């Protein structure tokens, strides 16, 4: 189980966003990913292996963490960053699991 | 450029089946797995299962075992997902996504297919 917090984050453009993803047990950081989803769109891969940016992802997005606790940081929010963010983990016995999502909304 | 294009929306009655297709282009289809993910209205993402096109091996989410089938046609670079015995709880947008074997994550997604189950 992946638990994301907070459920909603209200921030202004230019501010820093810090999103948390906590696993119910220690997981491999090699299989931890983050996605961004905007209304009416498919999700987009941002981060894989906990801290590697996917192709074309701006460097204001960064991922960190290990064990049970993982963080997605957005250093300076741009207008296009207001969206829902999901963490995801892969386990060989149970496949992929998503967190319930964190909505980053305009304050 | 990787493209995954899905079939159009469907309306089905409870108890029926639905089949959603996903046509891939821009890469070697047999080299990447295809995952299926669904999203009920206003809800989060749910992984349904995945298939490896080069050998047809599948793995499904436990809650869908016995109700879902995933196939690929390497001659047309198309993946398909069939879900049977539909209920209103299956109303969702269904996505196909390419599985990056190095990232073990979904690096490209289809546009989504809305399946509505209603009597």
PDB file of C-alpha atoms in Angstrom:
ATOM      1  CA  UNK A   1       0.000   0.000   0.000  1.00  0.00           C
ATOM      2  CA  UNK A   2       1.249   3.473  -0.928  1.00  0.00           C
ATOM      3  CA  UNK A   3      -0.098   6.399   1.079  1.00  0.00           C
ATOM      4  CA  UNK A   4       0.347   9.879  -0.320  1.00  0.00           C
ATOM      5  CA  UNK A   5       0.165  13.080   1.688  1.00  0.00           C
ATOM      6  CA  UNK A   6      -1.171  15.618   1.800  1.00  0.00           C
ATOM      7  CA  UNK A   7      -4.335  14.931  -0.148  1.00  0.00           C
ATOM      8  CA  UNK A   8      -4.348  18.488  -1.433  1.00  0.00           C
ATOM      9  CA  UNK A   9      -1.581  21.076  -1.477  1.00  0.00           C
ATOM     10  CA  UNK A  10      -2.588  24.724  -1.999  1.00  0.00           C
ATOM     11  CA  UNK A  11       0.325  26.803  -3.257  1.00  0.00           C
ATOM     12  CA  UNK A  12       1.147  29.806  -5.412  1.00  0.00           C
ATOM     13  CA  UNK A  13       3.311  29.925  -8.536  1.00  0.00           C
ATOM     14  CA  UNK A  14       6.984  30.192  -7.628  1.00  0.00           C
ATOM     15  CA  UNK A  15       6.567  28.308  -4.367  1.00  0.00           C
ATOM     16  CA  UNK A  16       8.137  24.942  -3.576  1.00  0.00           C
ATOM     17  CA  UNK A  17       5.969  21.821  -3.467  1.00  0.00           C
ATOM     18  CA  UNK A  18       6.863  18.788  -1.385  1.00  0.00           C
ATOM     19  CA  UNK A  19       4.779  15.650  -1.882  1.00  0.00           C
ATOM     20  CA  UNK A  20       5.132  12.532   0.233  1.00  0.00           C
ATOM     21  CA  UNK A  21       4.627   8.854  -0.614  1.00  0.00           C
ATOM     22  CA  UNK A  22       4.882   6.311   2.185  1.00  0.00           C
ATOM     23  CA  UNK A  23       4.928   2.551   1.618  1.00  0.00           C
ATOM     24  CA  UNK A  24       3.469   0.073   4.089  1.00  0.00           C
ATOM     25  CA  UNK A  25       6.759  -1.832   4.088  1.00  0.00           C
ATOM     26  CA  UNK A  26      10.260  -1.249   2.840  1.00  0.00           C
ATOM     27  CA  UNK A  27      10.287  -1.192  -0.945  1.00  0.00           C
ATOM     28  CA  UNK A  28      12.978  -1.029  -3.574  1.00  0.00           C
ATOM     29  CA  UNK A  29      13.671   2.522  -4.698  1.00  0.00           C
ATOM     30  CA  UNK A  30      14.547   1.086  -8.103  1.00  0.00           C
ATOM     31  CA  UNK A  31      10.841   0.507  -8.692  1.00  0.00           C
ATOM     32  CA  UNK A  32       9.377   3.756  -7.354  1.00  0.00           C
ATOM     33  CA  UNK A  33       7.979   6.204  -9.896  1.00  0.00           C
ATOM     34  CA  UNK A  34       6.012   9.445  -9.940  1.00  0.00           C
ATOM     35  CA  UNK A  35       3.425  10.605 -12.488  1.00  0.00           C
ATOM     36  CA  UNK A  36       1.634  13.864 -13.209  1.00  0.00           C
ATOM     37  CA  UNK A  37      -1.955  13.928 -14.451  1.00  0.00           C
ATOM     38  CA  UNK A  38      -3.866  16.943 -15.659  1.00  0.00           C
ATOM     39  CA  UNK A  39      -7.666  16.961 -16.074  1.00  0.00           C
ATOM     40  CA  UNK A  40      -8.789  15.040 -19.137  1.00  0.00           C
ATOM     41  CA  UNK A  41      -5.295  13.820 -19.907  1.00  0.00           C
ATOM     42  CA  UNK A  42      -3.377  10.598 -19.516  1.00  0.00           C
ATOM     43  CA  UNK A  43      -0.744  10.465 -16.789  1.00  0.00           C
ATOM     44  CA  UNK A  44       2.837  11.442 -17.650  1.00  0.00           C
ATOM     45  CA  UNK A  45       5.915   9.789 -16.207  1.00  0.00           C
ATOM     46  CA  UNK A  46       8.027  12.286 -14.257  1.00  0.00           C
ATOM     47  CA  UNK A  47      10.429  10.280 -12.107  1.00  0.00           C
ATOM     48  CA  UNK A  48      11.534   6.645 -12.082  1.00  0.00           C
ATOM     49  CA  UNK A  49      13.862   4.724  -9.809  1.00  0.00           C
ATOM     50  CA  UNK A  50      12.892   7.232  -7.098  1.00  0.00           C
ATOM     51  CA  UNK A  51      15.179   9.995  -8.371  1.00  0.00           C
ATOM     52  CA  UNK A  52      15.754   9.728 -12.141  1.00  0.00           C
ATOM     53  CA  UNK A  53      13.921  12.242 -14.307  1.00  0.00           C
ATOM     54  CA  UNK A  54      12.123  10.849 -17.339  1.00  0.00           C
ATOM     55  CA  UNK A  55      12.907  12.175 -20.795  1.00  0.00           C
ATOM     56  CA  UNK A  56      11.953  15.813 -21.242  1.00  0.00           C
ATOM     57  CA  UNK A  57      11.065  16.467 -17.605  1.00  0.00           C
ATOM     58  CA  UNK A  58      12.283  19.875 -16.350  1.00  0.00           C
ATOM     59  CA  UNK A  59      14.907  19.901 -13.621  1.00  0.00           C
ATOM     60  CA  UNK A  60      12.576  21.692 -11.209  1.00  0.00           C
ATOM     61  CA  UNK A  61      11.116  18.216 -10.599  1.00  0.00           C
ATOM     62  CA  UNK A  62      13.176  15.994  -8.337  1.00  0.00           C
ATOM     63  CA  UNK A  63      12.621  12.773  -6.455  1.00  0.00           C
ATOM     64  CA  UNK A  64      14.278  11.371  -3.383  1.00  0.00           C
ATOM     65  CA  UNK A  65      13.856   8.800  -0.668  1.00  0.00           C
ATOM     66  CA  UNK A  66      14.428   5.183   0.208  1.00  0.00           C
ATOM     67  CA  UNK A  67      12.982   2.439   2.354  1.00  0.00           C
ATOM     68  CA  UNK A  68       9.399   3.411   3.087  1.00  0.00           C
ATOM     69  CA  UNK A  69       9.498   7.179   2.506  1.00  0.00           C
ATOM     70  CA  UNK A  70       9.748   8.961  -0.810  1.00  0.00           C
ATOM     71  CA  UNK A  71       9.431  12.610  -1.800  1.00  0.00           C
ATOM     72  CA  UNK A  72       8.605  14.429  -5.011  1.00  0.00           C
ATOM     73  CA  UNK A  73       9.737  18.039  -4.965  1.00  0.00           C
ATOM     74  CA  UNK A  74       8.883  20.809  -7.388  1.00  0.00           C
ATOM     75  CA  UNK A  75      11.350  23.609  -6.725  1.00  0.00           C
ATOM     76  CA  UNK A  76       9.393  26.542  -8.171  1.00  0.00           C
ATOM     77  CA  UNK A  77       5.844  25.914  -9.263  1.00  0.00           C
ATOM     78  CA  UNK A  78       4.971  26.961 -12.790  1.00  0.00           C
ATOM     79  CA  UNK A  79       1.319  27.478 -13.833  1.00  0.00           C
ATOM     80  CA  UNK A  80       1.389  24.209 -15.775  1.00  0.00           C
ATOM     81  CA  UNK A  81       2.439  22.211 -12.681  1.00  0.00           C
ATOM     82  CA  UNK A  82      -0.964  22.426 -11.004  1.00  0.00           C
ATOM     83  CA  UNK A  83      -2.191  18.865 -11.386  1.00  0.00           C
ATOM     84  CA  UNK A  84      -2.585  15.554  -9.555  1.00  0.00           C
ATOM     85  CA  UNK A  85       0.541  13.565  -8.758  1.00  0.00           C
ATOM     86  CA  UNK A  86       0.693   9.820  -8.181  1.00  0.00           C
ATOM     87  CA  UNK A  87       3.460   7.641  -6.847  1.00  0.00           C
ATOM     88  CA  UNK A  88       3.737   4.065  -8.076  1.00  0.00           C
ATOM     89  CA  UNK A  89       5.654   0.988  -7.035  1.00  0.00           C
ATOM     90  CA  UNK A  90       6.367  -2.338  -8.692  1.00  0.00           C
ATOM     91  CA  UNK A  91       6.596  -5.613  -6.817  1.00  0.00           C
ATOM     92  CA  UNK A  92       7.328  -8.864  -8.641  1.00  0.00           C
ATOM     93  CA  UNK A  93       4.648 -10.754  -6.714  1.00  0.00           C
ATOM     94  CA  UNK A  94       1.811  -8.243  -6.967  1.00  0.00           C
ATOM     95  CA  UNK A  95       2.597  -6.035  -9.941  1.00  0.00           C
ATOM     96  CA  UNK A  96       2.220  -2.252  -9.841  1.00  0.00           C
ATOM     97  CA  UNK A  97       0.442  -0.224  -7.176  1.00  0.00           C
ATOM     98  CA  UNK A  98      -0.453   3.460  -7.245  1.00  0.00           C
ATOM     99  CA  UNK A  99      -0.856   5.848  -4.366  1.00  0.00           C
ATOM    100  CA  UNK A 100      -4.189   7.652  -4.101  1.00  0.00           C
ATOM    101  CA  UNK A 101      -2.759  10.898  -5.441  1.00  0.00           C
ATOM    102  CA  UNK A 102      -1.947  14.408  -4.243  1.00  0.00           C
ATOM    103  CA  UNK A 103      -3.654  17.369  -5.881  1.00  0.00           C
ATOM    104  CA  UNK A 104      -1.526  20.502  -6.206  1.00  0.00           C
ATOM    105  CA  UNK A 105      -3.962  23.379  -6.535  1.00  0.00           C
ATOM    106  CA  UNK A 106      -3.668  27.109  -6.992  1.00  0.00           C
ATOM    107  CA  UNK A 107      -3.898  29.012  -3.733  1.00  0.00           C
TER     108      UNK A 107
ATOM    109  CA  UNK B   1       8.024   9.194 -31.618  1.00  0.00           C
ATOM    110  CA  UNK B   2       6.111   6.673 -29.548  1.00  0.00           C
ATOM    111  CA  UNK B   3       2.356   6.697 -30.087  1.00  0.00           C
ATOM    112  CA  UNK B   4      -0.345   4.582 -28.507  1.00  0.00           C
ATOM    113  CA  UNK B   5      -3.777   5.088 -30.053  1.00  0.00           C
ATOM    114  CA  UNK B   6      -6.764   3.486 -28.388  1.00  0.00           C
ATOM    115  CA  UNK B   7     -10.175   2.533 -29.708  1.00  0.00           C
ATOM    116  CA  UNK B   8     -13.210   4.683 -29.084  1.00  0.00           C
ATOM    117  CA  UNK B   9     -15.568   4.900 -26.149  1.00  0.00           C
ATOM    118  CA  UNK B  10     -18.037   2.129 -25.385  1.00  0.00           C
ATOM    119  CA  UNK B  11     -21.386   1.860 -23.631  1.00  0.00           C
ATOM    120  CA  UNK B  12     -22.211  -1.590 -22.296  1.00  0.00           C
ATOM    121  CA  UNK B  13     -24.961  -3.180 -20.268  1.00  0.00           C
ATOM    122  CA  UNK B  14     -24.242  -4.976 -17.003  1.00  0.00           C
ATOM    123  CA  UNK B  15     -23.078  -8.523 -17.621  1.00  0.00           C
ATOM    124  CA  UNK B  16     -21.656  -7.740 -21.048  1.00  0.00           C
ATOM    125  CA  UNK B  17     -18.017  -7.733 -22.162  1.00  0.00           C
ATOM    126  CA  UNK B  18     -15.893  -4.967 -23.620  1.00  0.00           C
ATOM    127  CA  UNK B  19     -12.727  -5.087 -25.690  1.00  0.00           C
ATOM    128  CA  UNK B  20     -10.407  -2.095 -25.928  1.00  0.00           C
ATOM    129  CA  UNK B  21      -7.556  -1.964 -28.421  1.00  0.00           C
ATOM    130  CA  UNK B  22      -4.294  -0.031 -28.385  1.00  0.00           C
ATOM    131  CA  UNK B  23      -2.253   0.427 -31.557  1.00  0.00           C
ATOM    132  CA  UNK B  24       1.417   1.192 -31.047  1.00  0.00           C
ATOM    133  CA  UNK B  25       3.805   2.963 -33.376  1.00  0.00           C
ATOM    134  CA  UNK B  26       7.235   4.595 -33.278  1.00  0.00           C
ATOM    135  CA  UNK B  27       9.104   1.744 -31.601  1.00  0.00           C
ATOM    136  CA  UNK B  28       9.712  -2.005 -31.797  1.00  0.00           C
ATOM    137  CA  UNK B  29       6.468  -3.345 -30.374  1.00  0.00           C
ATOM    138  CA  UNK B  30       7.799  -6.710 -29.256  1.00  0.00           C
ATOM    139  CA  UNK B  31      10.533  -5.127 -27.119  1.00  0.00           C
ATOM    140  CA  UNK B  32       8.255  -3.478 -24.554  1.00  0.00           C
ATOM    141  CA  UNK B  33       5.434  -4.683 -22.343  1.00  0.00           C
ATOM    142  CA  UNK B  34       1.990  -3.116 -22.474  1.00  0.00           C
ATOM    143  CA  UNK B  35       0.184  -2.375 -19.232  1.00  0.00           C
ATOM    144  CA  UNK B  36      -3.479  -1.517 -18.748  1.00  0.00           C
ATOM    145  CA  UNK B  37      -4.587   1.008 -16.140  1.00  0.00           C
ATOM    146  CA  UNK B  38      -8.079   2.233 -15.382  1.00  0.00           C
ATOM    147  CA  UNK B  39      -9.475   5.272 -13.642  1.00  0.00           C
ATOM    148  CA  UNK B  40     -13.034   5.444 -12.357  1.00  0.00           C
ATOM    149  CA  UNK B  41     -14.686   8.888 -12.499  1.00  0.00           C
ATOM    150  CA  UNK B  42     -13.032  11.227 -10.003  1.00  0.00           C
ATOM    151  CA  UNK B  43     -10.846   8.426  -8.661  1.00  0.00           C
ATOM    152  CA  UNK B  44      -7.204   7.390  -8.771  1.00  0.00           C
ATOM    153  CA  UNK B  45      -5.276   5.034 -11.018  1.00  0.00           C
ATOM    154  CA  UNK B  46      -5.660   1.260 -10.831  1.00  0.00           C
ATOM    155  CA  UNK B  47      -3.236  -1.129 -12.501  1.00  0.00           C
ATOM    156  CA  UNK B  48      -5.117  -3.965 -14.213  1.00  0.00           C
ATOM    157  CA  UNK B  49      -2.360  -6.103 -15.651  1.00  0.00           C
ATOM    158  CA  UNK B  50       0.247  -6.307 -18.356  1.00  0.00           C
ATOM    159  CA  UNK B  51       1.414  -8.386 -21.283  1.00  0.00           C
ATOM    160  CA  UNK B  52       4.758  -9.041 -22.915  1.00  0.00           C
ATOM    161  CA  UNK B  53       4.178  -9.011 -26.690  1.00  0.00           C
ATOM    162  CA  UNK B  54       7.208 -11.133 -27.560  1.00  0.00           C
ATOM    163  CA  UNK B  55       5.888 -14.196 -25.721  1.00  0.00           C
ATOM    164  CA  UNK B  56       2.320 -13.323 -24.708  1.00  0.00           C
ATOM    165  CA  UNK B  57       3.036 -13.732 -21.006  1.00  0.00           C
ATOM    166  CA  UNK B  58       0.495 -11.926 -18.838  1.00  0.00           C
ATOM    167  CA  UNK B  59       0.115 -10.904 -15.224  1.00  0.00           C
ATOM    168  CA  UNK B  60      -3.134  -9.554 -13.807  1.00  0.00           C
ATOM    169  CA  UNK B  61      -4.219  -7.677 -10.720  1.00  0.00           C
ATOM    170  CA  UNK B  62      -5.643 -10.122  -8.219  1.00  0.00           C
ATOM    171  CA  UNK B  63      -9.085  -8.484  -8.113  1.00  0.00           C
ATOM    172  CA  UNK B  64      -9.511  -8.933 -11.887  1.00  0.00           C
ATOM    173  CA  UNK B  65      -8.246 -12.500 -12.231  1.00  0.00           C
ATOM    174  CA  UNK B  66     -10.695 -14.571 -14.251  1.00  0.00           C
ATOM    175  CA  UNK B  67     -12.478 -11.566 -15.730  1.00  0.00           C
ATOM    176  CA  UNK B  68      -9.777  -9.991 -17.854  1.00  0.00           C
ATOM    177  CA  UNK B  69      -7.861 -11.146 -20.910  1.00  0.00           C
ATOM    178  CA  UNK B  70      -4.965  -9.335 -22.547  1.00  0.00           C
ATOM    179  CA  UNK B  71      -3.604 -10.164 -25.975  1.00  0.00           C
ATOM    180  CA  UNK B  72      -1.258  -8.710 -28.562  1.00  0.00           C
ATOM    181  CA  UNK B  73      -0.980  -8.988 -32.329  1.00  0.00           C
ATOM    182  CA  UNK B  74       2.618  -8.394 -33.349  1.00  0.00           C
ATOM    183  CA  UNK B  75       1.664  -8.280 -37.033  1.00  0.00           C
ATOM    184  CA  UNK B  76      -0.372  -5.101 -36.434  1.00  0.00           C
ATOM    185  CA  UNK B  77       1.429  -3.818 -33.310  1.00  0.00           C
ATOM    186  CA  UNK B  78      -1.871  -3.863 -31.453  1.00  0.00           C
ATOM    187  CA  UNK B  79      -2.620  -4.789 -27.864  1.00  0.00           C
ATOM    188  CA  UNK B  80      -6.121  -5.571 -26.641  1.00  0.00           C
ATOM    189  CA  UNK B  81      -7.811  -5.880 -23.287  1.00  0.00           C
ATOM    190  CA  UNK B  82     -11.128  -7.654 -22.783  1.00  0.00           C
ATOM    191  CA  UNK B  83     -13.105  -7.340 -19.564  1.00  0.00           C
ATOM    192  CA  UNK B  84     -16.084  -9.620 -18.966  1.00  0.00           C
ATOM    193  CA  UNK B  85     -19.123  -9.659 -16.663  1.00  0.00           C
ATOM    194  CA  UNK B  86     -19.200  -5.888 -16.469  1.00  0.00           C
ATOM    195  CA  UNK B  87     -20.831  -4.051 -13.587  1.00  0.00           C
ATOM    196  CA  UNK B  88     -21.307  -0.350 -12.932  1.00  0.00           C
ATOM    197  CA  UNK B  89     -18.076  -0.459 -10.911  1.00  0.00           C
ATOM    198  CA  UNK B  90     -16.210  -1.053 -14.177  1.00  0.00           C
ATOM    199  CA  UNK B  91     -17.249   2.345 -15.524  1.00  0.00           C
ATOM    200  CA  UNK B  92     -13.902   4.064 -16.037  1.00  0.00           C
ATOM    201  CA  UNK B  93     -11.388   5.450 -18.460  1.00  0.00           C
ATOM    202  CA  UNK B  94      -9.114   2.641 -19.566  1.00  0.00           C
ATOM    203  CA  UNK B  95      -5.520   3.403 -20.548  1.00  0.00           C
ATOM    204  CA  UNK B  96      -2.846   1.336 -22.219  1.00  0.00           C
ATOM    205  CA  UNK B  97       0.748   2.252 -21.432  1.00  0.00           C
ATOM    206  CA  UNK B  98       4.168   1.136 -22.579  1.00  0.00           C
ATOM    207  CA  UNK B  99       6.337  -0.455 -19.923  1.00  0.00           C
ATOM    208  CA  UNK B 100       9.937   0.742 -19.948  1.00  0.00           C
ATOM    209  CA  UNK B 101      11.934  -2.319 -18.843  1.00  0.00           C
ATOM    210  CA  UNK B 102      14.782  -0.213 -17.459  1.00  0.00           C
ATOM    211  CA  UNK B 103      12.564   2.210 -15.540  1.00  0.00           C
ATOM    212  CA  UNK B 104       9.994  -0.479 -14.676  1.00  0.00           C
ATOM    213  CA  UNK B 105       7.480   2.308 -15.193  1.00  0.00           C
ATOM    214  CA  UNK B 106       4.988   3.450 -17.806  1.00  0.00           C
ATOM    215  CA  UNK B 107       6.760   5.870 -20.126  1.00  0.00           C
ATOM    216  CA  UNK B 108       4.104   6.405 -22.809  1.00  0.00           C
ATOM    217  CA  UNK B 109       0.338   6.287 -22.547  1.00  0.00           C
ATOM    218  CA  UNK B 110      -2.645   5.996 -24.842  1.00  0.00           C
ATOM    219  CA  UNK B 111      -5.262   8.715 -24.848  1.00  0.00           C
ATOM    220  CA  UNK B 112      -7.717   6.661 -22.809  1.00  0.00           C
ATOM    221  CA  UNK B 113     -11.020   4.951 -23.638  1.00  0.00           C
ATOM    222  CA  UNK B 114     -14.153   5.675 -21.647  1.00  0.00           C
ATOM    223  CA  UNK B 115     -16.181   2.564 -20.918  1.00  0.00           C
ATOM    224  CA  UNK B 116     -19.606   3.228 -19.453  1.00  0.00           C
ATOM    225  CA  UNK B 117     -21.592   0.372 -17.944  1.00  0.00           C
ATOM    226  CA  UNK B 118     -25.246   1.236 -17.598  1.00  0.00           C
ATOM    227  CA  UNK B 119     -28.575  -0.512 -17.916  1.00  0.00           C
TER     228      UNK B 119
END
